[in-house]
Amino acid sequence: MGEKKQLIYRQPGEGAIDFAKDFTDGLTQPQALFVITDLLAGKLHDISDKRIKRCDWCGYLYRDKTKPNSAKTCCRPCKYAKDNHAKAIKKADKALAKPKSSAKDSMYTYYAGHLEYPYYISEHYMLKRAHSYETPFAPDKLALIDAAKQRGYKRKGNATPTDGSDKVHVRGIRHKHSYGEVEVSQLESDYFERTYSERHLKMERWRAQQFKCSKKMHI
Ligand SMILES: [Zn+2]
């Protein structure tokens, strides 16, 4: 049972254009249109010629110039596009058949928290999680750290000067940065009316109304 592949035309490749040129050279555009229509219908070329084929990618006729007559596409770009398309389909099929979150992954993060003696299956994952709120310290410094905490010591942030000066280092600004003069500008009252359409302004007003309460407050 031979199923006929549905013919899809894409942007014609170089080989296809070269082949059509032989038939349309010297014709006007409307004339060439008729010739190309006949050509695509298979009425003009020598059907016995095994070197004339349809490009697997762009769908147009072309002449295979390779020695073993084994090319499936009319030019290199068509071949690359065809290969990439096949690869994408293969990848999508593979992803469909085998979703990324496998049983192995869920075993890695599994925590039996409902038990009297909860446990992780993966020790590696347990340590990774615990590290975020139970940072390990060097055993010989534990007493020192504990004493410092009792004195109210807190690790200083990056912006706090540690040399007693009042110079504050702010990320992204060079150390000896000097500010330019402050310039004050004011919007003209009809700026928005001049710049945006009535419809746009109406939309923006609606948006402001709708979402004025949705912002999270950080105090
Ligand atoms: Zn092609």
PDB file of C-alpha atoms and ligand atoms in Angstrom:
ATOM      1  CA  MET A   1       0.000   0.000   0.000  1.00  0.00           C
ATOM      2  CA  GLY A   2       1.944   2.975  -1.264  1.00  0.00           C
ATOM      3  CA  GLU A   3       0.908   6.169   0.448  1.00  0.00           C
ATOM      4  CA  LYS A   4       1.616   9.227  -1.671  1.00  0.00           C
ATOM      5  CA  LYS A   5       3.465  11.910   0.200  1.00  0.00           C
ATOM      6  CA  GLN A   6       1.662  15.229   0.207  1.00  0.00           C
ATOM      7  CA  LEU A   7       3.540  17.794  -1.818  1.00  0.00           C
ATOM      8  CA  ILE A   8       4.510  20.946   0.066  1.00  0.00           C
ATOM      9  CA  TYR A   9       6.003  23.925  -1.769  1.00  0.00           C
ATOM     10  CA  ARG A  10       8.432  26.103   0.118  1.00  0.00           C
ATOM     11  CA  GLN A  11      10.776  28.913  -0.891  1.00  0.00           C
ATOM     12  CA  PRO A  12      12.477  27.393  -3.983  1.00  0.00           C
ATOM     13  CA  GLY A  13      16.159  26.497  -3.531  1.00  0.00           C
ATOM     14  CA  GLU A  14      19.031  27.382  -5.882  1.00  0.00           C
ATOM     15  CA  GLY A  15      18.905  24.072  -7.745  1.00  0.00           C
ATOM     16  CA  ALA A  16      15.196  24.436  -8.419  1.00  0.00           C
ATOM     17  CA  ILE A  17      15.647  28.013  -9.655  1.00  0.00           C
ATOM     18  CA  ASP A  18      18.504  26.981 -11.947  1.00  0.00           C
ATOM     19  CA  PHE A  19      16.387  24.217 -13.417  1.00  0.00           C
ATOM     20  CA  ALA A  20      13.403  26.495 -14.069  1.00  0.00           C
ATOM     21  CA  LYS A  21      15.680  29.105 -15.654  1.00  0.00           C
ATOM     22  CA  ASP A  22      16.357  26.817 -18.630  1.00  0.00           C
ATOM     23  CA  PHE A  23      12.639  26.919 -19.487  1.00  0.00           C
ATOM     24  CA  THR A  24      11.871  30.545 -18.713  1.00  0.00           C
ATOM     25  CA  ASP A  25      14.933  32.356 -20.083  1.00  0.00           C
ATOM     26  CA  GLY A  26      13.942  35.332 -22.207  1.00  0.00           C
ATOM     27  CA  LEU A  27      10.249  35.215 -21.304  1.00  0.00           C
ATOM     28  CA  THR A  28       8.195  37.994 -19.721  1.00  0.00           C
ATOM     29  CA  GLN A  29       6.829  37.468 -16.243  1.00  0.00           C
ATOM     30  CA  PRO A  30       3.236  36.481 -17.255  1.00  0.00           C
ATOM     31  CA  GLN A  31       4.602  34.090 -19.911  1.00  0.00           C
ATOM     32  CA  ALA A  32       7.018  32.572 -17.432  1.00  0.00           C
ATOM     33  CA  LEU A  33       4.153  32.026 -14.985  1.00  0.00           C
ATOM     34  CA  PHE A  34       2.346  29.752 -17.461  1.00  0.00           C
ATOM     35  CA  VAL A  35       5.541  27.881 -18.282  1.00  0.00           C
ATOM     36  CA  ILE A  36       6.294  27.312 -14.594  1.00  0.00           C
ATOM     37  CA  THR A  37       2.740  26.096 -13.937  1.00  0.00           C
ATOM     38  CA  ASP A  38       3.126  23.524 -16.734  1.00  0.00           C
ATOM     39  CA  LEU A  39       6.590  22.642 -15.521  1.00  0.00           C
ATOM     40  CA  LEU A  40       5.344  21.937 -12.005  1.00  0.00           C
ATOM     41  CA  ALA A  41       2.530  19.813 -13.414  1.00  0.00           C
ATOM     42  CA  GLY A  42       5.253  17.678 -15.041  1.00  0.00           C
ATOM     43  CA  LYS A  43       4.284  18.519 -18.631  1.00  0.00           C
ATOM     44  CA  LEU A  44       7.505  20.040 -19.931  1.00  0.00           C
ATOM     45  CA  HIS A  45      10.471  17.991 -18.821  1.00  0.00           C
ATOM     46  CA  ASP A  46      11.661  14.612 -20.016  1.00  0.00           C
ATOM     47  CA  ILE A  47      10.045  12.163 -17.588  1.00  0.00           C
ATOM     48  CA  SER A  48      12.467   9.396 -18.530  1.00  0.00           C
ATOM     49  CA  ASP A  49      15.355  11.546 -17.286  1.00  0.00           C
ATOM     50  CA  LYS A  50      16.220  10.028 -13.924  1.00  0.00           C
ATOM     51  CA  ARG A  51      18.226  13.087 -12.960  1.00  0.00           C
ATOM     52  CA  ILE A  52      15.198  15.353 -12.811  1.00  0.00           C
ATOM     53  CA  LYS A  53      13.566  15.004  -9.393  1.00  0.00           C
ATOM     54  CA  ARG A  54      11.525  16.868  -6.888  1.00  0.00           C
ATOM     55  CA  CYS A  55      13.393  18.472  -4.002  1.00  0.00           C
ATOM     56  CA  ASP A  56      12.453  16.802  -0.727  1.00  0.00           C
ATOM     57  CA  TRP A  57      12.408  20.163   1.022  1.00  0.00           C
ATOM     58  CA  CYS A  58      11.230  22.961  -1.288  1.00  0.00           C
ATOM     59  CA  GLY A  59       9.099  20.659  -3.447  1.00  0.00           C
ATOM     60  CA  TYR A  60      10.202  22.039  -6.846  1.00  0.00           C
ATOM     61  CA  LEU A  61      11.777  20.137  -9.711  1.00  0.00           C
ATOM     62  CA  TYR A  62      15.547  20.233 -10.092  1.00  0.00           C
ATOM     63  CA  ARG A  63      18.347  18.463 -11.905  1.00  0.00           C
ATOM     64  CA  ASP A  64      20.515  16.250  -9.746  1.00  0.00           C
ATOM     65  CA  LYS A  65      24.126  17.086 -10.598  1.00  0.00           C
ATOM     66  CA  THR A  66      25.777  14.679  -8.146  1.00  0.00           C
ATOM     67  CA  LYS A  67      27.714  11.848  -9.739  1.00  0.00           C
ATOM     68  CA  PRO A  68      25.861   8.954  -8.079  1.00  0.00           C
ATOM     69  CA  ASN A  69      22.515  10.742  -8.701  1.00  0.00           C
ATOM     70  CA  SER A  70      21.639  10.266  -5.044  1.00  0.00           C
ATOM     71  CA  ALA A  71      20.740  13.807  -3.912  1.00  0.00           C
ATOM     72  CA  LYS A  72      17.331  14.242  -2.339  1.00  0.00           C
ATOM     73  CA  THR A  73      17.334  18.034  -2.250  1.00  0.00           C
ATOM     74  CA  CYS A  74      18.107  20.685  -4.867  1.00  0.00           C
ATOM     75  CA  CYS A  75      20.775  22.596  -2.931  1.00  0.00           C
ATOM     76  CA  ARG A  76      22.684  22.698   0.334  1.00  0.00           C
ATOM     77  CA  PRO A  77      20.357  25.121   2.185  1.00  0.00           C
ATOM     78  CA  CYS A  78      17.436  22.816   1.353  1.00  0.00           C
ATOM     79  CA  LYS A  79      19.395  19.836   2.667  1.00  0.00           C
ATOM     80  CA  TYR A  80      20.223  21.621   5.918  1.00  0.00           C
ATOM     81  CA  ALA A  81      16.618  22.755   6.383  1.00  0.00           C
ATOM     82  CA  LYS A  82      15.364  19.224   5.723  1.00  0.00           C
ATOM     83  CA  ASP A  83      17.859  17.703   8.176  1.00  0.00           C
ATOM     84  CA  ASN A  84      17.040  20.283  10.861  1.00  0.00           C
ATOM     85  CA  HIS A  85      13.337  19.662  10.411  1.00  0.00           C
ATOM     86  CA  ALA A  86      13.847  15.917  10.784  1.00  0.00           C
ATOM     87  CA  LYS A  87      15.970  16.466  13.880  1.00  0.00           C
ATOM     88  CA  ALA A  88      13.338  18.722  15.468  1.00  0.00           C
ATOM     89  CA  ILE A  89      10.616  16.139  14.840  1.00  0.00           C
ATOM     90  CA  LYS A  90      12.792  13.377  16.279  1.00  0.00           C
ATOM     91  CA  LYS A  91      13.544  15.478  19.362  1.00  0.00           C
ATOM     92  CA  ALA A  92       9.876  16.340  19.891  1.00  0.00           C
ATOM     93  CA  ASP A  93       8.883  12.669  19.563  1.00  0.00           C
ATOM     94  CA  LYS A  94      11.543  11.677  22.054  1.00  0.00           C
ATOM     95  CA  ALA A  95      10.386  14.327  24.546  1.00  0.00           C
ATOM     96  CA  LEU A  96       6.797  13.152  24.138  1.00  0.00           C
ATOM     97  CA  ALA A  97       7.720   9.518  24.736  1.00  0.00           C
ATOM     98  CA  LYS A  98       9.977  10.231  27.673  1.00  0.00           C
ATOM     99  CA  PRO A  99       9.068  13.322  29.735  1.00  0.00           C
ATOM    100  CA  LYS A 100      11.905  14.996  31.553  1.00  0.00           C
ATOM    101  CA  SER A 101      10.765  14.421  35.121  1.00  0.00           C
ATOM    102  CA  SER A 102      11.522  10.739  35.349  1.00  0.00           C
ATOM    103  CA  ALA A 103      10.947   8.486  38.353  1.00  0.00           C
ATOM    104  CA  LYS A 104      14.661   8.749  39.039  1.00  0.00           C
ATOM    105  CA  ASP A 105      14.365  12.532  39.521  1.00  0.00           C
ATOM    106  CA  SER A 106      11.444  12.269  41.915  1.00  0.00           C
ATOM    107  CA  MET A 107      13.345   9.673  43.939  1.00  0.00           C
ATOM    108  CA  TYR A 108      16.193  12.144  44.202  1.00  0.00           C
ATOM    109  CA  THR A 109      14.003  14.809  45.823  1.00  0.00           C
ATOM    110  CA  TYR A 110      11.768  12.434  47.789  1.00  0.00           C
ATOM    111  CA  TYR A 111      11.284  13.252  51.477  1.00  0.00           C
ATOM    112  CA  ALA A 112       9.232  10.922  53.670  1.00  0.00           C
ATOM    113  CA  GLY A 113       7.967  13.744  55.901  1.00  0.00           C
ATOM    114  CA  HIS A 114       4.798  11.941  56.988  1.00  0.00           C
ATOM    115  CA  LEU A 115       6.695   9.334  58.988  1.00  0.00           C
ATOM    116  CA  GLU A 116       7.616   9.482  62.640  1.00  0.00           C
ATOM    117  CA  TYR A 117      11.259   9.373  61.618  1.00  0.00           C
ATOM    118  CA  PRO A 118      11.333  11.325  58.365  1.00  0.00           C
ATOM    119  CA  TYR A 119      14.113  10.704  55.903  1.00  0.00           C
ATOM    120  CA  TYR A 120      15.424  11.634  52.479  1.00  0.00           C
ATOM    121  CA  ILE A 121      16.238   8.898  50.009  1.00  0.00           C
ATOM    122  CA  SER A 122      19.137  10.855  48.579  1.00  0.00           C
ATOM    123  CA  GLU A 123      21.729  12.032  51.070  1.00  0.00           C
ATOM    124  CA  HIS A 124      23.163  14.388  48.474  1.00  0.00           C
ATOM    125  CA  TYR A 125      19.811  16.154  48.085  1.00  0.00           C
ATOM    126  CA  MET A 126      19.346  16.314  51.863  1.00  0.00           C
ATOM    127  CA  LEU A 127      22.705  18.071  52.318  1.00  0.00           C
ATOM    128  CA  LYS A 128      22.011  20.397  49.404  1.00  0.00           C
ATOM    129  CA  ARG A 129      18.697  21.465  50.927  1.00  0.00           C
ATOM    130  CA  ALA A 130      19.951  21.708  54.497  1.00  0.00           C
ATOM    131  CA  HIS A 131      22.847  23.910  53.444  1.00  0.00           C
ATOM    132  CA  SER A 132      20.513  26.799  52.683  1.00  0.00           C
ATOM    133  CA  TYR A 133      19.423  27.202  56.315  1.00  0.00           C
ATOM    134  CA  GLU A 134      21.920  25.124  58.289  1.00  0.00           C
ATOM    135  CA  THR A 135      25.266  26.264  56.992  1.00  0.00           C
ATOM    136  CA  PRO A 136      28.061  24.134  58.406  1.00  0.00           C
ATOM    137  CA  PHE A 137      30.907  25.902  60.271  1.00  0.00           C
ATOM    138  CA  ALA A 138      34.440  24.789  60.955  1.00  0.00           C
ATOM    139  CA  PRO A 139      34.294  22.783  64.229  1.00  0.00           C
ATOM    140  CA  ASP A 140      37.274  24.598  65.806  1.00  0.00           C
ATOM    141  CA  LYS A 141      35.582  27.977  65.236  1.00  0.00           C
ATOM    142  CA  LEU A 142      32.172  27.073  66.656  1.00  0.00           C
ATOM    143  CA  ALA A 143      32.909  28.524  70.090  1.00  0.00           C
ATOM    144  CA  LEU A 144      34.233  31.765  68.547  1.00  0.00           C
ATOM    145  CA  ILE A 145      31.209  32.125  66.291  1.00  0.00           C
ATOM    146  CA  ASP A 146      28.835  31.447  69.165  1.00  0.00           C
ATOM    147  CA  ALA A 147      30.554  34.048  71.349  1.00  0.00           C
ATOM    148  CA  ALA A 148      30.435  36.626  68.545  1.00  0.00           C
ATOM    149  CA  LYS A 149      26.722  35.993  68.068  1.00  0.00           C
ATOM    150  CA  GLN A 150      26.134  36.563  71.781  1.00  0.00           C
ATOM    151  CA  ARG A 151      27.975  39.890  71.533  1.00  0.00           C
ATOM    152  CA  GLY A 152      25.525  40.884  68.824  1.00  0.00           C
ATOM    153  CA  TYR A 153      27.959  40.485  65.933  1.00  0.00           C
ATOM    154  CA  LYS A 154      26.411  40.434  62.540  1.00  0.00           C
ATOM    155  CA  ARG A 155      28.239  39.874  59.308  1.00  0.00           C
ATOM    156  CA  LYS A 156      28.535  43.197  57.535  1.00  0.00           C
ATOM    157  CA  GLY A 157      26.960  43.703  54.193  1.00  0.00           C
ATOM    158  CA  ASN A 158      28.940  44.709  51.106  1.00  0.00           C
ATOM    159  CA  ALA A 159      27.840  48.308  51.382  1.00  0.00           C
ATOM    160  CA  THR A 160      29.094  48.734  54.939  1.00  0.00           C
ATOM    161  CA  PRO A 161      32.600  50.192  55.205  1.00  0.00           C
ATOM    162  CA  THR A 162      34.890  47.951  57.234  1.00  0.00           C
ATOM    163  CA  ASP A 163      37.791  50.429  57.523  1.00  0.00           C
ATOM    164  CA  GLY A 164      35.981  52.896  59.813  1.00  0.00           C
ATOM    165  CA  SER A 165      35.533  55.435  57.034  1.00  0.00           C
ATOM    166  CA  ASP A 166      32.183  56.745  55.935  1.00  0.00           C
ATOM    167  CA  LYS A 167      32.779  55.742  52.322  1.00  0.00           C
ATOM    168  CA  VAL A 168      30.113  53.390  51.209  1.00  0.00           C
ATOM    169  CA  HIS A 169      30.749  51.061  48.351  1.00  0.00           C
ATOM    170  CA  VAL A 170      27.717  50.716  46.135  1.00  0.00           C
ATOM    171  CA  ARG A 171      27.665  47.961  43.574  1.00  0.00           C
ATOM    172  CA  GLY A 172      27.769  49.168  40.004  1.00  0.00           C
ATOM    173  CA  ILE A 173      29.184  52.596  40.807  1.00  0.00           C
ATOM    174  CA  ARG A 174      32.907  53.211  40.595  1.00  0.00           C
ATOM    175  CA  HIS A 175      34.715  53.939  43.824  1.00  0.00           C
ATOM    176  CA  LYS A 176      35.588  57.554  43.127  1.00  0.00           C
ATOM    177  CA  HIS A 177      32.404  58.358  41.368  1.00  0.00           C
ATOM    178  CA  SER A 178      31.274  61.964  41.182  1.00  0.00           C
ATOM    179  CA  TYR A 179      27.751  62.893  40.329  1.00  0.00           C
ATOM    180  CA  GLY A 180      26.830  65.263  37.549  1.00  0.00           C
ATOM    181  CA  GLU A 181      24.623  68.266  38.102  1.00  0.00           C
ATOM    182  CA  VAL A 182      21.011  67.548  38.782  1.00  0.00           C
ATOM    183  CA  GLU A 183      18.851  68.516  35.859  1.00  0.00           C
ATOM    184  CA  VAL A 184      15.189  69.213  36.324  1.00  0.00           C
ATOM    185  CA  SER A 185      12.782  68.732  33.497  1.00  0.00           C
ATOM    186  CA  GLN A 186       9.054  68.873  33.402  1.00  0.00           C
ATOM    187  CA  LEU A 187       6.525  67.218  31.157  1.00  0.00           C
ATOM    188  CA  GLU A 188       4.397  69.587  29.157  1.00  0.00           C
ATOM    189  CA  SER A 189       0.758  69.256  30.100  1.00  0.00           C
ATOM    190  CA  ASP A 190      -0.322  67.951  26.693  1.00  0.00           C
ATOM    191  CA  TYR A 191       2.658  65.620  26.209  1.00  0.00           C
ATOM    192  CA  PHE A 192       0.704  62.368  26.381  1.00  0.00           C
ATOM    193  CA  GLU A 193      -2.102  63.645  24.155  1.00  0.00           C
ATOM    194  CA  ARG A 194       0.447  64.627  21.532  1.00  0.00           C
ATOM    195  CA  THR A 195       2.494  61.434  21.774  1.00  0.00           C
ATOM    196  CA  TYR A 196      -0.118  58.679  22.081  1.00  0.00           C
ATOM    197  CA  SER A 197      -3.421  57.982  20.434  1.00  0.00           C
ATOM    198  CA  GLU A 198      -6.738  58.359  22.234  1.00  0.00           C
ATOM    199  CA  ARG A 199      -7.225  54.594  22.142  1.00  0.00           C
ATOM    200  CA  HIS A 200      -3.798  53.927  23.650  1.00  0.00           C
ATOM    201  CA  LEU A 201      -4.383  56.373  26.506  1.00  0.00           C
ATOM    202  CA  LYS A 202      -7.778  54.858  27.224  1.00  0.00           C
ATOM    203  CA  MET A 203      -6.169  51.417  27.387  1.00  0.00           C
ATOM    204  CA  GLU A 204      -3.416  52.630  29.701  1.00  0.00           C
ATOM    205  CA  ARG A 205      -5.941  54.323  32.013  1.00  0.00           C
ATOM    206  CA  TRP A 206      -7.886  51.072  32.183  1.00  0.00           C
ATOM    207  CA  ARG A 207      -4.691  49.123  32.884  1.00  0.00           C
ATOM    208  CA  ALA A 208      -3.718  51.487  35.704  1.00  0.00           C
ATOM    209  CA  GLN A 209      -7.173  51.126  37.250  1.00  0.00           C
ATOM    210  CA  GLN A 210      -7.168  47.346  37.006  1.00  0.00           C
ATOM    211  CA  PHE A 211      -3.738  46.712  38.371  1.00  0.00           C
ATOM    212  CA  LYS A 212      -3.247  49.465  40.917  1.00  0.00           C
ATOM    213  CA  CYS A 213      -3.922  47.015  43.766  1.00  0.00           C
ATOM    214  CA  SER A 214      -1.999  44.067  42.402  1.00  0.00           C
ATOM    215  CA  LYS A 215       1.503  45.249  43.278  1.00  0.00           C
ATOM    216  CA  LYS A 216       3.166  43.520  46.192  1.00  0.00           C
ATOM    217  CA  MET A 217       4.177  45.866  48.972  1.00  0.00           C
ATOM    218  CA  HIS A 218       7.682  45.593  50.362  1.00  0.00           C
ATOM    219  CA  ILE A 219       8.084  47.197  53.738  1.00  0.00           C
TER     220      ILE A 219
HETATM  221 ZN    ZN B   1      15.077  22.664  -2.700  1.00  0.00          ZN
END
